[in-house]
Coordinates of C-alpha atoms and ligand atoms in Angstrom, one line a residue:
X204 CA -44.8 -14.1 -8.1
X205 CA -42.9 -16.7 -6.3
X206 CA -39.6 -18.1 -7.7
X207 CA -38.2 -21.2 -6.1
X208 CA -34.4 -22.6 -6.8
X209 CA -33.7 -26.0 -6.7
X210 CA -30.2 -26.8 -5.1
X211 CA -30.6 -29.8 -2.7
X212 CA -28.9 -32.3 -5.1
X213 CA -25.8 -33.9 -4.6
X214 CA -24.4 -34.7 -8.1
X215 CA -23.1 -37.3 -7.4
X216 CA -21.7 -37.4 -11.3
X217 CA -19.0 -34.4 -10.5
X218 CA -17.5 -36.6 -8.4
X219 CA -16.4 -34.1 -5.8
X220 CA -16.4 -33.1 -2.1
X221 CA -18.7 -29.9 -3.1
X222 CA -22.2 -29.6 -3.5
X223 CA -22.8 -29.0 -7.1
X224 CA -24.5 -25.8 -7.1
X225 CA -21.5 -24.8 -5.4
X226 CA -18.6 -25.5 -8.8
X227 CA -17.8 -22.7 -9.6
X228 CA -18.0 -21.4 -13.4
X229 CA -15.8 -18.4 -14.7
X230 CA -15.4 -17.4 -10.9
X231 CA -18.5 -17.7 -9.1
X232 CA -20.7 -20.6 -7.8
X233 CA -23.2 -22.0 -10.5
X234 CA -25.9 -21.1 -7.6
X235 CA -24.7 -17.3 -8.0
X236 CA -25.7 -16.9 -11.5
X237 CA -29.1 -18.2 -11.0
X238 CA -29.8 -15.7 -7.9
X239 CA -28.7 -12.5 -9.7
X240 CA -30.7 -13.8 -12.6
X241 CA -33.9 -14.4 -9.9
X242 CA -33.1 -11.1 -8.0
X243 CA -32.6 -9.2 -11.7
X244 CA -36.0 -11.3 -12.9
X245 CA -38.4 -10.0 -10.1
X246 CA -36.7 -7.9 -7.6
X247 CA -39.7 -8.0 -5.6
X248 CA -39.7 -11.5 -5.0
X249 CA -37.6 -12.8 -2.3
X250 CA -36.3 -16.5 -3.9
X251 CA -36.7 -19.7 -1.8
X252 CA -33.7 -21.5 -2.1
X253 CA -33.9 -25.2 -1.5
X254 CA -30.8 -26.5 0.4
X255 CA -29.8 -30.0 1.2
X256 CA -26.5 -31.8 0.4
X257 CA -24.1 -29.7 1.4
X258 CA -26.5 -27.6 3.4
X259 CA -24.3 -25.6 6.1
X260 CA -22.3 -24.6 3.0
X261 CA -24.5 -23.7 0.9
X262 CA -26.6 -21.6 3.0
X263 CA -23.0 -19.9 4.3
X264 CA -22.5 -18.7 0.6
X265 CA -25.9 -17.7 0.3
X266 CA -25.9 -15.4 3.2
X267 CA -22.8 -13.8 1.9
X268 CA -23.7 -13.3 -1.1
X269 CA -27.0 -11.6 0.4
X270 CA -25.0 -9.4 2.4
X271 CA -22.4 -8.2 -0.4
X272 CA -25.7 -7.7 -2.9
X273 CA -26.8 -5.4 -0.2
X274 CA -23.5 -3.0 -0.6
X275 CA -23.2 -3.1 -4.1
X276 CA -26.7 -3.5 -5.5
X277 CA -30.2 -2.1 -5.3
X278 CA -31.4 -5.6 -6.0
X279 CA -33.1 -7.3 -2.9
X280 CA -31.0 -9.2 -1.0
X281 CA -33.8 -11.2 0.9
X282 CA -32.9 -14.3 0.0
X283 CA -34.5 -17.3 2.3
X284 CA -33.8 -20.9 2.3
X285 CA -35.5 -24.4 3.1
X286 CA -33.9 -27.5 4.2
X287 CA -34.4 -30.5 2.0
X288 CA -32.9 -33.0 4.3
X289 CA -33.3 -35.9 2.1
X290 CA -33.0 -35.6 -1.5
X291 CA -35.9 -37.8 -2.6
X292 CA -36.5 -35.7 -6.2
X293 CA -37.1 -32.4 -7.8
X294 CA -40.8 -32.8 -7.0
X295 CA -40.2 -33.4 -3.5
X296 CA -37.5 -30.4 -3.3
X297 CA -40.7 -28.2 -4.4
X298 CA -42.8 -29.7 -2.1
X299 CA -40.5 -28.3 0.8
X300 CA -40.9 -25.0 -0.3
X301 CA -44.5 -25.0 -0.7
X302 CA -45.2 -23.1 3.2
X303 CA -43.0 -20.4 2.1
X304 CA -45.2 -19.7 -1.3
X305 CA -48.0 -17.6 -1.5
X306 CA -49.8 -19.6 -3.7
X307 CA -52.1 -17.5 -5.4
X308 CA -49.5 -16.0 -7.2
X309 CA -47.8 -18.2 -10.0
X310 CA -44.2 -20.0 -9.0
X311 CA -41.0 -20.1 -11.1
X312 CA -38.9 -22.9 -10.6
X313 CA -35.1 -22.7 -11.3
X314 CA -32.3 -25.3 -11.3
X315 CA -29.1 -24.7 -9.6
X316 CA -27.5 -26.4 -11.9
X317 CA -28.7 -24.5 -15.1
X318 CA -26.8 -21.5 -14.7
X319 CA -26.9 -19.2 -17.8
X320 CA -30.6 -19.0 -18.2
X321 CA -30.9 -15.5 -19.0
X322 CA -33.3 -13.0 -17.8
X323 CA -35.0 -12.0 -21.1
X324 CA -36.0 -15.8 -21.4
X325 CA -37.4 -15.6 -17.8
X326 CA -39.6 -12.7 -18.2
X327 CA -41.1 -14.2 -22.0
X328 CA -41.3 -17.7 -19.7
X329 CA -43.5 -15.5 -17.1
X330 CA -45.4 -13.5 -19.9
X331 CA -46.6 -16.8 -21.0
X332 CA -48.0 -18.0 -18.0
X333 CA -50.1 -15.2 -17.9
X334 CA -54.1 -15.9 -18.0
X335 CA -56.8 -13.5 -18.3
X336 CA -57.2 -13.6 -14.4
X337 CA -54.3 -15.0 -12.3
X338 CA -57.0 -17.9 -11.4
X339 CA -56.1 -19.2 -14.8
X340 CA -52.9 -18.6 -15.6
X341 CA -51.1 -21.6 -17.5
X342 CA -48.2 -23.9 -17.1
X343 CA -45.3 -22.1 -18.7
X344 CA -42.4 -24.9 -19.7
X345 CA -39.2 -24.3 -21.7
X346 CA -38.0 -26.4 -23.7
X347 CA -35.3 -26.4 -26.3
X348 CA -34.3 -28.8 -29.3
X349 CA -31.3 -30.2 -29.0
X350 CA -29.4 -32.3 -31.4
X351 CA -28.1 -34.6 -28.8
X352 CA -30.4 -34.6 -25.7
X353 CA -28.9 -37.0 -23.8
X354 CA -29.6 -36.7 -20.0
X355 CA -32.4 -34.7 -20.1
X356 CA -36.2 -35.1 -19.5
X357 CA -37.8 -35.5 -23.0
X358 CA -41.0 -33.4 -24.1
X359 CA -43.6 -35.6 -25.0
X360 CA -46.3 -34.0 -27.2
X361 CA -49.7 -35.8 -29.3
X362 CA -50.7 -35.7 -33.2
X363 CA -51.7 -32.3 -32.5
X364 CA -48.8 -31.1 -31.2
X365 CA -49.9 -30.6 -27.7
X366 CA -47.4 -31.4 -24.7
X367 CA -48.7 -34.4 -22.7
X368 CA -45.9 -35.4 -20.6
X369 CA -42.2 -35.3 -19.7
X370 CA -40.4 -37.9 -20.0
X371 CA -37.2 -38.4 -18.2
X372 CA -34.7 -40.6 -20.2
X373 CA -34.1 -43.6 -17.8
X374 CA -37.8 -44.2 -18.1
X375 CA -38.3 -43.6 -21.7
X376 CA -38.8 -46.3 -24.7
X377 CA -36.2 -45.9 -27.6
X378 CA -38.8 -43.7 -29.5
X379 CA -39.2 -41.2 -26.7
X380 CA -35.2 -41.0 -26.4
X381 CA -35.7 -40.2 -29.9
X382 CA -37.2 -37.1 -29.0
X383 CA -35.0 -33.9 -29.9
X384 CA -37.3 -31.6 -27.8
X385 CA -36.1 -31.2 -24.4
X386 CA -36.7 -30.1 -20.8
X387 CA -35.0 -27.7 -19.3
X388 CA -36.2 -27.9 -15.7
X389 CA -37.5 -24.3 -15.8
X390 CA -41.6 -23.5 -15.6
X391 CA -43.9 -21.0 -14.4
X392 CA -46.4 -23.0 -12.2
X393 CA -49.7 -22.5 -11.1
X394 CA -49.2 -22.3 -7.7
X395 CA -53.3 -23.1 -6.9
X396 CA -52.6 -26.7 -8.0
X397 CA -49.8 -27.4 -6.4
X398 CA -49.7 -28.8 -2.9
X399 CA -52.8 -31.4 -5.0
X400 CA -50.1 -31.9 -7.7
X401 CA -46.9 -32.8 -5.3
X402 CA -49.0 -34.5 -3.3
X403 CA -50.0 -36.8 -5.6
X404 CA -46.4 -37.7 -7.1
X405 CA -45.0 -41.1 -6.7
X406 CA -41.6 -43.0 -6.8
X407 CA -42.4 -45.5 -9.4
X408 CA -39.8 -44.5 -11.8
X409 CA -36.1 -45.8 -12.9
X410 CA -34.7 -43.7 -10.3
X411 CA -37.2 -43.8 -7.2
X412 CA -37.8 -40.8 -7.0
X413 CA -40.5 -37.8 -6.6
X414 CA -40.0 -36.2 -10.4
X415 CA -41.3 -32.9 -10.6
X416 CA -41.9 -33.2 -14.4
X417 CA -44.4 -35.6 -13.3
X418 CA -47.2 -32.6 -12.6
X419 CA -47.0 -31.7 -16.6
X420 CA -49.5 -35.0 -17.0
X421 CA -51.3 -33.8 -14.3
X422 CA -52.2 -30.5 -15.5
X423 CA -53.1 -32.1 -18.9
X424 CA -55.9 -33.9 -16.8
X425 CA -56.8 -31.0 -14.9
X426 CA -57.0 -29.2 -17.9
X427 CA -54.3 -26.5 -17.8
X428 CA -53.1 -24.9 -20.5
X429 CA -49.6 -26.0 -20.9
X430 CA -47.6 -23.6 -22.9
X431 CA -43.4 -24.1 -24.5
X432 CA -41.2 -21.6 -25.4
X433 CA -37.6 -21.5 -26.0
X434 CA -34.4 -19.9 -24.6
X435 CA -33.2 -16.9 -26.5
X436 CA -30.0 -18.9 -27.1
X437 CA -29.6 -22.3 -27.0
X438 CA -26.9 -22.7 -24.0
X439 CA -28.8 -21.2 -21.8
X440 CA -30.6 -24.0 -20.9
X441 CA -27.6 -26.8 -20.7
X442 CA -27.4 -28.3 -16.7
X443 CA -24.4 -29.3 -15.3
X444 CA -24.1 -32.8 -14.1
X445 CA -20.6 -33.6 -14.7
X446 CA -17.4 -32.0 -15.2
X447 CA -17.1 -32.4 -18.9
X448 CA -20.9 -30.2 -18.9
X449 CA -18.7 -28.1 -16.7
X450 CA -16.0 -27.5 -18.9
X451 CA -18.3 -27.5 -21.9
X452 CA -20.0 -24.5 -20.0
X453 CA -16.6 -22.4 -19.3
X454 CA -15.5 -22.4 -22.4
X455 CA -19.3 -21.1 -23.3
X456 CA -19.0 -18.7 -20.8
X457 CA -15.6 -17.5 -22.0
X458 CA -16.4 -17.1 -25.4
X459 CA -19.6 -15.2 -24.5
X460 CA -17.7 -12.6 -22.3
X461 CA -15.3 -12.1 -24.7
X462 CA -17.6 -11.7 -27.0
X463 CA -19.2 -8.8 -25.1
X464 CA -15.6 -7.2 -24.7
X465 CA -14.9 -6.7 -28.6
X466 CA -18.9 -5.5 -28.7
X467 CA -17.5 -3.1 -26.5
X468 CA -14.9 -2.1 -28.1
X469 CA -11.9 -3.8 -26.9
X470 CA -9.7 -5.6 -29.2
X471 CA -8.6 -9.2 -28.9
X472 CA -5.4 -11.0 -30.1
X473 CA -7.5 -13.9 -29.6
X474 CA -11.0 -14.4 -28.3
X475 CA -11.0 -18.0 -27.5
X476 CA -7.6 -17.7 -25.3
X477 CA -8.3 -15.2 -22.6
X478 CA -10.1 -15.9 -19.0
X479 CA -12.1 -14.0 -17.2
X480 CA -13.3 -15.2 -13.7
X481 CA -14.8 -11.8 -12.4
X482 CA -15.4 -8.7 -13.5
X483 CA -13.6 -6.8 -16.2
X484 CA -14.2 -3.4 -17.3
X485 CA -12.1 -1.7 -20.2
X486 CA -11.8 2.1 -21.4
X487 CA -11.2 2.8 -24.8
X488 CA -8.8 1.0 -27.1
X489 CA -7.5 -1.2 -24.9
X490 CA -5.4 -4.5 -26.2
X491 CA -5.0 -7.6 -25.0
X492 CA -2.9 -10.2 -26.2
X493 CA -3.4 -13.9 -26.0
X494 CA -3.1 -16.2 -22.6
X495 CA -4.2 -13.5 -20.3
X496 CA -6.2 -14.3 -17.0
X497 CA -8.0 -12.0 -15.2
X498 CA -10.1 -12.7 -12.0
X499 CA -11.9 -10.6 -9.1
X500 CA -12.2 -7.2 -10.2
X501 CA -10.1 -5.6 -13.0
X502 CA -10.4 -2.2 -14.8
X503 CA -8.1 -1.1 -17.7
X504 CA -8.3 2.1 -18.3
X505 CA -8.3 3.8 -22.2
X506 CA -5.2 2.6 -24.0
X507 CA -4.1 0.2 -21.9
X508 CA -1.9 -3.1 -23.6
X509 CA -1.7 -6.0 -22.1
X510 CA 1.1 -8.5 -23.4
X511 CA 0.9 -11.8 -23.3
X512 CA 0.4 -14.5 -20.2
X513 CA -0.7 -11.5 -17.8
X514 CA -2.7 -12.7 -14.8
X515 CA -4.2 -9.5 -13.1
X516 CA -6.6 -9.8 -10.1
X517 CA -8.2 -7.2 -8.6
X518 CA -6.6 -4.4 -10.0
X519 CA -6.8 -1.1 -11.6
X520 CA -4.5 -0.2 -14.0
X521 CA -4.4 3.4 -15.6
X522 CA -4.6 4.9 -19.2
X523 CA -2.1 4.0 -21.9
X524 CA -0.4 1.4 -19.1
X525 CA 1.8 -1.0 -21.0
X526 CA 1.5 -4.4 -19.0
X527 CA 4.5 -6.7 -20.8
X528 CA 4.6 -10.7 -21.1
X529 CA 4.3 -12.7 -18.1
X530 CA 3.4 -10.0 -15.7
X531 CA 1.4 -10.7 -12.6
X532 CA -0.8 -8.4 -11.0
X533 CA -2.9 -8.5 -7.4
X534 CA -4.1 -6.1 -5.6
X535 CA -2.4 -3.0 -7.2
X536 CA -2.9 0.4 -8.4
X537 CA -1.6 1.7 -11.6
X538 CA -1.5 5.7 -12.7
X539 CA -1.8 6.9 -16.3
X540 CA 1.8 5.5 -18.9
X541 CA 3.5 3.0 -16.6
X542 CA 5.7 0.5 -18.0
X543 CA 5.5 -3.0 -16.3
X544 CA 7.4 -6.5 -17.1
X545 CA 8.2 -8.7 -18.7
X546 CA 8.2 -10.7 -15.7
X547 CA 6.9 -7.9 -13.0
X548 CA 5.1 -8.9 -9.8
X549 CA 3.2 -6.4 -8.3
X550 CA 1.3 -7.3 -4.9
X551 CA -1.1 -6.2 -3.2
X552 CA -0.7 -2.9 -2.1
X553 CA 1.4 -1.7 -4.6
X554 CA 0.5 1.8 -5.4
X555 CA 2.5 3.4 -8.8
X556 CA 1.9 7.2 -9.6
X557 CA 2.3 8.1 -13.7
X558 CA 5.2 6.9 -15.5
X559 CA 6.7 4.4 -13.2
X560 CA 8.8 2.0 -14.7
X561 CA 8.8 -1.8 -13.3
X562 CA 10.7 -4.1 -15.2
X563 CA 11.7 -7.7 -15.3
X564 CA 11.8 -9.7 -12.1
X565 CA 10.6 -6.7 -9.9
X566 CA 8.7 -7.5 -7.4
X567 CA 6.9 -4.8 -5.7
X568 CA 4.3 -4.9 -2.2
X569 CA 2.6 -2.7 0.4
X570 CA 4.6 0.4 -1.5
X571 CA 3.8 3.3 -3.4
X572 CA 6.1 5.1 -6.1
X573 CA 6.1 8.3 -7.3
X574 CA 5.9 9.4 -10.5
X575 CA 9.5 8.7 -12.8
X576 CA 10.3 6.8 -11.0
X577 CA 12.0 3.3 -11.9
X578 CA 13.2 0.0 -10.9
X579 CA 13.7 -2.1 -14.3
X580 CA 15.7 -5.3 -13.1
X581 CA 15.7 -7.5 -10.5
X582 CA 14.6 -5.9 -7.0
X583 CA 12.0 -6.7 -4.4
X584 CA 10.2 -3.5 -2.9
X585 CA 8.5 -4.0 0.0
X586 CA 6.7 -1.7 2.6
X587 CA 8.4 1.3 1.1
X588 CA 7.3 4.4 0.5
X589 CA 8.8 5.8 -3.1
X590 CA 9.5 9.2 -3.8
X591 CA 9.4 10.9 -7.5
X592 CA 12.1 10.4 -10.1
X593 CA 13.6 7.4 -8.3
X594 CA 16.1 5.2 -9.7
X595 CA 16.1 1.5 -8.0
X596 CA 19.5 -0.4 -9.8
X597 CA 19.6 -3.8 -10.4
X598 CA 19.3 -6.0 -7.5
X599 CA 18.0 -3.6 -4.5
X600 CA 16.1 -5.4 -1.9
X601 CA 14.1 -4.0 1.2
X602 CA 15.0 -6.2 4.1
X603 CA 11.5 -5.4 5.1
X604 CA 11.2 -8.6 7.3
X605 CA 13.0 -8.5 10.9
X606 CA 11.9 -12.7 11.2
X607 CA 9.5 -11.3 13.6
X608 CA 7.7 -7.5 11.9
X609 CA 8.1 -5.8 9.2
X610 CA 9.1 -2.5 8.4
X611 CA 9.3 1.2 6.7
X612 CA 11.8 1.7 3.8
X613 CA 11.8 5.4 3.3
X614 CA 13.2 7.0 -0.1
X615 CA 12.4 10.3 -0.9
X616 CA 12.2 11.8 -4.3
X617 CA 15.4 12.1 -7.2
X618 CA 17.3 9.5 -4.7
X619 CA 19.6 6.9 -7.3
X620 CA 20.0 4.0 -5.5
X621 CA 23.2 1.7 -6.9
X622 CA 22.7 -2.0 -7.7
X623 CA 22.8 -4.3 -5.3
X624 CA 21.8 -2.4 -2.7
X625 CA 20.5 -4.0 0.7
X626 CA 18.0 -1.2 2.5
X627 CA 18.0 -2.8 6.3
X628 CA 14.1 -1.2 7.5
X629 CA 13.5 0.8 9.5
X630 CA 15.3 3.0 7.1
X631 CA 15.1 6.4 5.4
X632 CA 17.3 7.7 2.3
X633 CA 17.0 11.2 2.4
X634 CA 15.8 13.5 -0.9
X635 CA 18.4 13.6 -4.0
X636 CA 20.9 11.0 -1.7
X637 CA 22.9 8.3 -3.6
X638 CA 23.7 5.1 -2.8
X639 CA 26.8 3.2 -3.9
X640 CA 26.4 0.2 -5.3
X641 CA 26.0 -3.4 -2.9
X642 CA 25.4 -0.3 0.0
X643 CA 24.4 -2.4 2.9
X644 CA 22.2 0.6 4.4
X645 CA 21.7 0.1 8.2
X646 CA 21.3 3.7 9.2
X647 CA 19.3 6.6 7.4
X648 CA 21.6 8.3 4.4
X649 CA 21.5 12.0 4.4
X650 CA 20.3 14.1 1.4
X651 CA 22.2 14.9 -1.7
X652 CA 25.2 13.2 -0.2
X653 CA 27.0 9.9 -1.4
X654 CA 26.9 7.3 1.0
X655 CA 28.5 4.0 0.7
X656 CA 29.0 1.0 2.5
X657 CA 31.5 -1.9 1.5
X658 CA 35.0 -3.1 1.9
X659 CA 37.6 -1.2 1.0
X660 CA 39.1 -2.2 -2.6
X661 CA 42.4 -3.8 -2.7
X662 CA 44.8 -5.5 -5.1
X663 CA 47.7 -7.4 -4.7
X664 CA 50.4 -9.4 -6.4
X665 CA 48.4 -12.7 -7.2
X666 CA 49.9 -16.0 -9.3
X667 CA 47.0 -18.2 -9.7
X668 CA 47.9 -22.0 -9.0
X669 CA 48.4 -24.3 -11.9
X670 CA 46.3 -27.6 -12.5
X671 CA 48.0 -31.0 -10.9
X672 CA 49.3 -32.9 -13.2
X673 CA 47.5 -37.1 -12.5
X674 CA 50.0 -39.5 -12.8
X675 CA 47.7 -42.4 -14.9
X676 CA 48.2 -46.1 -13.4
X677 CA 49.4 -48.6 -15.7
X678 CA 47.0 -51.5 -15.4
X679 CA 48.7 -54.7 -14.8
X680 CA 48.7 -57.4 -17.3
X681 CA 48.0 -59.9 -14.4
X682 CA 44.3 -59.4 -14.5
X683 CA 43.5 -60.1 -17.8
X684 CA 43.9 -63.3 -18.9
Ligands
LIG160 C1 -33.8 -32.6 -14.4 C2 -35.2 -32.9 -14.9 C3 -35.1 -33.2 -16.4 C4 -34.4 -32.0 -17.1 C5 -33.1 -31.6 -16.4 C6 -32.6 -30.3 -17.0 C7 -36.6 -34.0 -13.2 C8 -37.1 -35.2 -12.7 N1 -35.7 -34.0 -14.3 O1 -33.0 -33.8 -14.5 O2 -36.4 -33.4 -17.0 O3 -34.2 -32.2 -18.5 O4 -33.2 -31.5 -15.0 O5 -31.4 -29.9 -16.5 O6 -36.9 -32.9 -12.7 N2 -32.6 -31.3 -6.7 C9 -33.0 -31.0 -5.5 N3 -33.5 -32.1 -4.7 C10 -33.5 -33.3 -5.2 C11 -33.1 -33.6 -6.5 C12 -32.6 -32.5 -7.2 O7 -33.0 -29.9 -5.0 O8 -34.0 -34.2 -4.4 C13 -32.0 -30.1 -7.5 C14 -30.6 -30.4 -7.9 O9 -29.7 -29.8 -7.0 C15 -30.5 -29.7 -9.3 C16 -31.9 -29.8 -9.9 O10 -32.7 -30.1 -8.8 O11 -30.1 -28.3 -9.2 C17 -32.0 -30.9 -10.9 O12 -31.7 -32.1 -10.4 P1 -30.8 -33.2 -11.2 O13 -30.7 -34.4 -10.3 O14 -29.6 -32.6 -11.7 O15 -31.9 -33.5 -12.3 P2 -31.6 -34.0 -13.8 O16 -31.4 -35.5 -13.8 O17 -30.6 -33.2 -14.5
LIG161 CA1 -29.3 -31.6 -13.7

């Protein structure tokens, strides 16, 4: 089979600089969802993108995407495109795919702007198609009812119930716009017909252009069989043409992937306020509270809470981890019963073994820390390598950054590092060393000793001054009359 995506359009109604197949819904493009549902559809097939507004960028994203499906998937990554230089109409977008089809196969056409149709639809779209010989396979449309169909094509059927035509709203009489039966841009074509078909579509319409839909009379004179089914679920079929649609579709998108996490066992505070843009797998039992955000790719292991207001992006985080409000993750690593926030920052690169402790407004990058080991308030850890059962105090900074490199903070393990302690890197704090508190460390500190650095303490006989007495200026009666 052929499958053929239409994504030449501008949309002009988003209003933006970016093609519209290009906005992007809960983390990816709109045209990503429609090529893993294509690639997951019919493997086989290798999908015809048509390209147009937008084109260089478009075609860039498509290339990566083809490349990364190639790691991480078995699905084919052949993906080709076809330049649609003027966008003169869905119709016409076919038409310049057509020398890339093998047309005695039947052709699926897809909208790049429809992006939740779902695979099981697909394949019962397909399965419908199907004629006793592929000579006479039908003309597969879905459709779907809608209570409010403004915007879209309208199905058009006679008294016995046959479609006869689509009708796209800006042509159609107050009795077609009536119509509650929609279309959703998606059909299984046969491909024998169609360079006749395409060829034979015209721009006398309300917008000028070469509609697509326009074939569905055709066929009804050819004598096709035209045959409707529906989506599985009904927002599978709503297109994006404007931002609200967009928005409309998030919050659809949300409440389905949420959704999916409590059928998997994870439990909620709230289902409606949590954010996934990516991919988030969870272990067993794990919690998480309302406001959370979690984007690229995240997995909680069994246990794990999450507080409240978390961000975490690209992450791992280990069992029973206790993330607390307001903590922001990116790019780190999290072993089995850490403790992190309120108010934690962890970077990318940072690396925690079991039971590390990282409390409010820690900030931690490029570093690993053993296991015990803790830094509960206020400190910025970067570039350092952490040994076990280490106690960061309140305050302790890495001076990682020279203005020019950065560099090593060494501490090795059971080191107790006062507060307020500045760590100048390159540095090393040798195993079980301690370090006075506001220790300005310049030079490596020995093992098991106590090293300090800071002024000597000293007191001395001290009378504070006393506030200045202000003598107030009598005003003088001369001014006011
Ligand atoms: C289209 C259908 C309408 C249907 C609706 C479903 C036509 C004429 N109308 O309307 O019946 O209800 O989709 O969402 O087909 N495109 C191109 N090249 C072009 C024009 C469009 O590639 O020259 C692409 C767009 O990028 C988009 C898709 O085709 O992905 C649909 O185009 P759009 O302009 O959004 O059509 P609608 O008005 O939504
Ligand atoms: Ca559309």
């Amino acid at each position: 089979m052929n499958i053929v995506i239409l994504a030449a359009g501008q949309g002009q109604r988003m209003r933006s600089a970016l093609p519209k197949v290009m906005q992007i819904l809960a983390g990816k493009p709109m045209l990503q969802y429609v090529l893993e549902t294509a690639l997951t559809v019919s493997p086989k097939t290798k999908p015809v993108v048509v390209i147009g507004h937008g084109a260089p960028l478009v075609s860039q994203f498509i290339a990566h995407f083809a490349e990364q499906n190639k790691a991480t998937s078995k699905l084919s990554a052949n993906i080709s495109t076809v330049l649609q230089a003027q966008q003169k109409g869905t119709g016409h977008a076919l038409l310049q795919a057509l020398p890339k089809l093998n047309l005695s196969e039947p052709t699926l056409v897809l909208y790049g702007d429809v992006p939740l149709i779902s695979p099981v639809t697909l394949r019962r779209l397909i399965k419908l198609a199907d004629g006793v010989a592929k000579q006479d396979s039908a003309l597969a449309l879905l459709t779907q009812k809608m209570a409010d169909s403004k915007g879209y094509g309208r199905i058009v059927r006679n008294s016995a119930d046959e479609v006869i035509a689509i009708i796209e709203e800006k042509d159609a009489s107050p009795q077609q716009q009536a119509i509650q039966e929609i279309n959703t841009g998606m059909m299984v074509l046969p491909s024998q017909h169609l360079k006749r078909w395409l060829k034979a579509l015209h721009v006398s319409n309300a917008q000028g252009e070469y509609y697509l839909t326009d074939v569905i009379a055709m066929a009804v004179k050819d004598g096709v069989p035209i045959r409707t089914t529906q989506t599985i679920n009904a927002w599978e079929s709503i297109g994006v043409n404007d931002r609200a649609q967009l928005a409309a579709l998030e919050r659809i998108t949300q409440r389905e992937i949420a959704s999916n996490l409590l059928a998997n066992g994870v439990s909620l505070a709230d289902p409606a306020r949590l954010d996934v843009r990516g991919k988030l797998s969870c272990g067993q039992d794990v919690f998480i509270d309302i406001g959370c955000l979690f984007e690229g790719n995240v997995s909680l292991a069994a246990g794990v809470k999450v507080g409240p207001n978390c961000v975490l992006r690209n992450s791992q985080v280990g069992k029973r981890v206790v993330l607390q409000a307001f903590s922001h993750l990116d790019g780190a690593t999290i072993s089995d019963d850490c403790i992190i926030g309120p108010y934690a920052r962890l970077r990318p690169g940072a690396n925690l073994a079991n039971d590390v402790h990282i409390g409010n407004f820690v900030e931690v990058k490029n570093s690993q820390l053993g296991s015990h080991s803790k830094a509960n308030h206020l400190a910025y850890v970067g570039d350092a390598v952490v040994g076990k059962r280490v106690n960061i105090g309140a305050g302790t900074i890495t001076c990682n950054y020279d203005g020019i490199n950065k560099h090593q903070t060494i501490i090795e393990d059971d080191v107790f590092i006062g507060s307020d302690t500045q760590l100048v890197a390159p540095v090393r704090v040798g195993r079980g060393a301690t370090l006075g508190a506001g220790t300005t460390l310049t030079k490596d500190a020995p093992a098991n000793q106590l090293t300090v650095s800071r002024a000597k303490q000293v007191s001395v006989a001290w009378q504070r001054p006393e506030k200045k007495m202000l003598v107030k200026k009598k005003l003088s009666s001369k001014g006011k009359k």
